[in-house]
PDB file of C-alpha atoms in Angstrom:
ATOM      1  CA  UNK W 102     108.413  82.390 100.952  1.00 37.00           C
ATOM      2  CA  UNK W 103     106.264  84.877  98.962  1.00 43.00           C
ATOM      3  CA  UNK W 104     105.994  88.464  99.901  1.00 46.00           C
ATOM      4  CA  UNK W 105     102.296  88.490  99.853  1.00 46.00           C
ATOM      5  CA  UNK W 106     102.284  86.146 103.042  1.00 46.00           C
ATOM      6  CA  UNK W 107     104.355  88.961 104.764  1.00 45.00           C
ATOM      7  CA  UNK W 108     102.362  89.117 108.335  1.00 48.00           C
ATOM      8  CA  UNK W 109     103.148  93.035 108.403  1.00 50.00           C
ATOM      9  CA  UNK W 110     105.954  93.012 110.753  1.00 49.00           C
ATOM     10  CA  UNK W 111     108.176  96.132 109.809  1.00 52.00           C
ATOM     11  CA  UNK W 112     110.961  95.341 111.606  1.00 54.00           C
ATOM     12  CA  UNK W 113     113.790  93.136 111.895  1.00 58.00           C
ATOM     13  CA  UNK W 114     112.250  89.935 110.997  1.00 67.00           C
ATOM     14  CA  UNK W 115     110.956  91.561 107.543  1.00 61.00           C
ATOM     15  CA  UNK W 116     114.448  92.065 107.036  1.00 65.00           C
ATOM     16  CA  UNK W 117     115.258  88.420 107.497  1.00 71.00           C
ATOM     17  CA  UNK W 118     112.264  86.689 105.872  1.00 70.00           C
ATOM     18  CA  UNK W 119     112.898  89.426 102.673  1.00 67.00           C
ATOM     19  CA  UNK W 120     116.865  88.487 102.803  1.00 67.00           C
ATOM     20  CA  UNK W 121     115.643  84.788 102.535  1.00 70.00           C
ATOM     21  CA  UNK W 122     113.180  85.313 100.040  1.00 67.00           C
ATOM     22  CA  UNK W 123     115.997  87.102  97.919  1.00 66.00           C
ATOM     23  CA  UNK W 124     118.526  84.272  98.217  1.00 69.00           C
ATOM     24  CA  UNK W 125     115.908  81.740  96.832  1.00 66.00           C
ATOM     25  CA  UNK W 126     115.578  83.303  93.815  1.00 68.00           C
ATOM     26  CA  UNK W 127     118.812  83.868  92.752  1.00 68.00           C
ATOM     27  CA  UNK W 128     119.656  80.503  91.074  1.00 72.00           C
ATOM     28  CA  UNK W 129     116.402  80.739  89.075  1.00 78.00           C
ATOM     29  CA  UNK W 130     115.604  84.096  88.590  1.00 73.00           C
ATOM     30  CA  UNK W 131     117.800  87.007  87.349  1.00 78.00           C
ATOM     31  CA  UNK W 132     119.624  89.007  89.631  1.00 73.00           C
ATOM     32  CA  UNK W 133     117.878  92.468  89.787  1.00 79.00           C
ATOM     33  CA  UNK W 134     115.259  92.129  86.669  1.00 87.00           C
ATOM     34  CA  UNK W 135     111.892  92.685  87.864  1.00 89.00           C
ATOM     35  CA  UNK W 136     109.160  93.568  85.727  1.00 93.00           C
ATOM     36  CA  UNK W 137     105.510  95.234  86.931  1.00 93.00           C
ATOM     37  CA  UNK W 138     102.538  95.411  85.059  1.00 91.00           C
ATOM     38  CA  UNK W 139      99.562  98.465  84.888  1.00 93.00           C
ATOM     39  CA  UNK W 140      96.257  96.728  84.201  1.00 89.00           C
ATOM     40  CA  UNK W 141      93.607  99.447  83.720  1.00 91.00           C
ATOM     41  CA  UNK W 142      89.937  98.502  83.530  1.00 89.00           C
ATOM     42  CA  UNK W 143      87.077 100.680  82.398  1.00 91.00           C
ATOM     43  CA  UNK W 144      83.842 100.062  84.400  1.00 91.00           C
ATOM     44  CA  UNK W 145      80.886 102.307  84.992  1.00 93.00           C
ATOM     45  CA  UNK W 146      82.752 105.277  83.266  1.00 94.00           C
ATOM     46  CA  UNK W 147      85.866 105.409  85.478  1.00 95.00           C
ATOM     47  CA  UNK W 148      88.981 104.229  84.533  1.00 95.00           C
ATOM     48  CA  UNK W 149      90.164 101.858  87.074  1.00 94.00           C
ATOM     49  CA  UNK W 150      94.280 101.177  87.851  1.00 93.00           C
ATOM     50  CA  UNK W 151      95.314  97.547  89.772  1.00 89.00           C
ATOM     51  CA  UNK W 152      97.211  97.985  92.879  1.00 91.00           C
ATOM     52  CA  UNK W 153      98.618  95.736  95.304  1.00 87.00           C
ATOM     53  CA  UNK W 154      98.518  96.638  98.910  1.00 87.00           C
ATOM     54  CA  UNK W 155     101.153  95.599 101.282  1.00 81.00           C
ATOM     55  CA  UNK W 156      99.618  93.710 104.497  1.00 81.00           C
ATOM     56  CA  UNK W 157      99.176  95.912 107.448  1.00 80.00           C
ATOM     57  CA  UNK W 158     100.344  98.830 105.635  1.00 80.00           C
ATOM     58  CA  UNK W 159      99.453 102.188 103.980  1.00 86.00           C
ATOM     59  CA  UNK W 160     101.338 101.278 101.186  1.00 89.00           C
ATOM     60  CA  UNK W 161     100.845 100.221  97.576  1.00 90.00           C
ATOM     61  CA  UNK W 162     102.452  98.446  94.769  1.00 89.00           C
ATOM     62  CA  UNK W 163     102.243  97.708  91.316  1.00 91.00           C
ATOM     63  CA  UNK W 164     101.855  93.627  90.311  1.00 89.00           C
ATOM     64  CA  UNK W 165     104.851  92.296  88.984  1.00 90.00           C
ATOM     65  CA  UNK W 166     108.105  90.063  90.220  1.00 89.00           C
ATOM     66  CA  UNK W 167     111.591  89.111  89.208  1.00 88.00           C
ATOM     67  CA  UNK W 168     112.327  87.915  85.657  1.00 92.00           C
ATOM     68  CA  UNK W 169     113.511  83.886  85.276  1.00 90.00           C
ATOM     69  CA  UNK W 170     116.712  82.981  83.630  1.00 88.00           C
ATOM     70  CA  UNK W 171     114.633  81.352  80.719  1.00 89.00           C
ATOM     71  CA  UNK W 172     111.849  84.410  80.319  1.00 91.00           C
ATOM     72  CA  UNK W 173     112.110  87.379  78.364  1.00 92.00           C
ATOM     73  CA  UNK W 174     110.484  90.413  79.474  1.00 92.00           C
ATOM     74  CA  UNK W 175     106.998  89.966  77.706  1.00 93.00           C
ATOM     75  CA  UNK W 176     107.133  86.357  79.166  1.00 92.00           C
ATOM     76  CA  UNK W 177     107.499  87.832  82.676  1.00 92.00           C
ATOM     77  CA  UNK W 178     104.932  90.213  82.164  1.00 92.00           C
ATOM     78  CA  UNK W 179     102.641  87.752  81.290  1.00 92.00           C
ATOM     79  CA  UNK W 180     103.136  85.151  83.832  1.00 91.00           C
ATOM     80  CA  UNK W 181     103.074  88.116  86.111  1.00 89.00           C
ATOM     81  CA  UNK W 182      99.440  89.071  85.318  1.00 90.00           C
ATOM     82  CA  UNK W 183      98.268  85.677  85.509  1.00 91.00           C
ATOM     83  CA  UNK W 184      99.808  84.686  88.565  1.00 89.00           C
ATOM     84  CA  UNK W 185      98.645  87.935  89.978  1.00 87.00           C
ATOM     85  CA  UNK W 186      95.224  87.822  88.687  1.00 85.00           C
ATOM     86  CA  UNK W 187      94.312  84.378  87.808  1.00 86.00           C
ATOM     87  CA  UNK W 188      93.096  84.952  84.188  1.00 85.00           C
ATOM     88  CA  UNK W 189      95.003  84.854  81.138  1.00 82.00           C
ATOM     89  CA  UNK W 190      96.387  87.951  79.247  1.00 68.00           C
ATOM     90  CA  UNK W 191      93.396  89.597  77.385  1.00 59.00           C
TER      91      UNK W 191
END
């Protein structure tokens, strides 16, 4: 279960599929440790910030995701921006 397959649904079943997603992780991830990353980019004068948007919602989010048992924080960080944007950390 990722949360980026999330089909939008707000209600109960977001609940469940979230409280699922949640008990997954805890044998390989720490409990509660998230990290998120800010990736700026500079292009045609504008600075430029990365979001995330939820699916079939208003709202955004900064990349990021829960910290593994063997990962320190940079670690997490930087699996986080490549799994979030495909390329390796600049």
């Amino acid at each position: 279960m990722n949360f980026r397959n999330f089909d939008g649904n707000h209600g109960k079943d977001w609940i469940a599929k979230a409280r699922e997603y949640m008990t997954g992780l805890a044998a390989s991830h720490m409990p509660g440790v998230s990290v998120n990353i800010v990736v700026f980019h500079y292009h045609e004068g504008s600075l430029q910030v990365l979001l995330m948007r939820f699916a079939d919602t208003p709202f955004y989010m900064l990349p990021g995701g829960y910290v593994r048992n063997e990962e320190d924080l940079d670690h997490a960080a930087a699996r986080c921006f490549r799994e979030w944007t495909g390329k390796q950390e600049p």
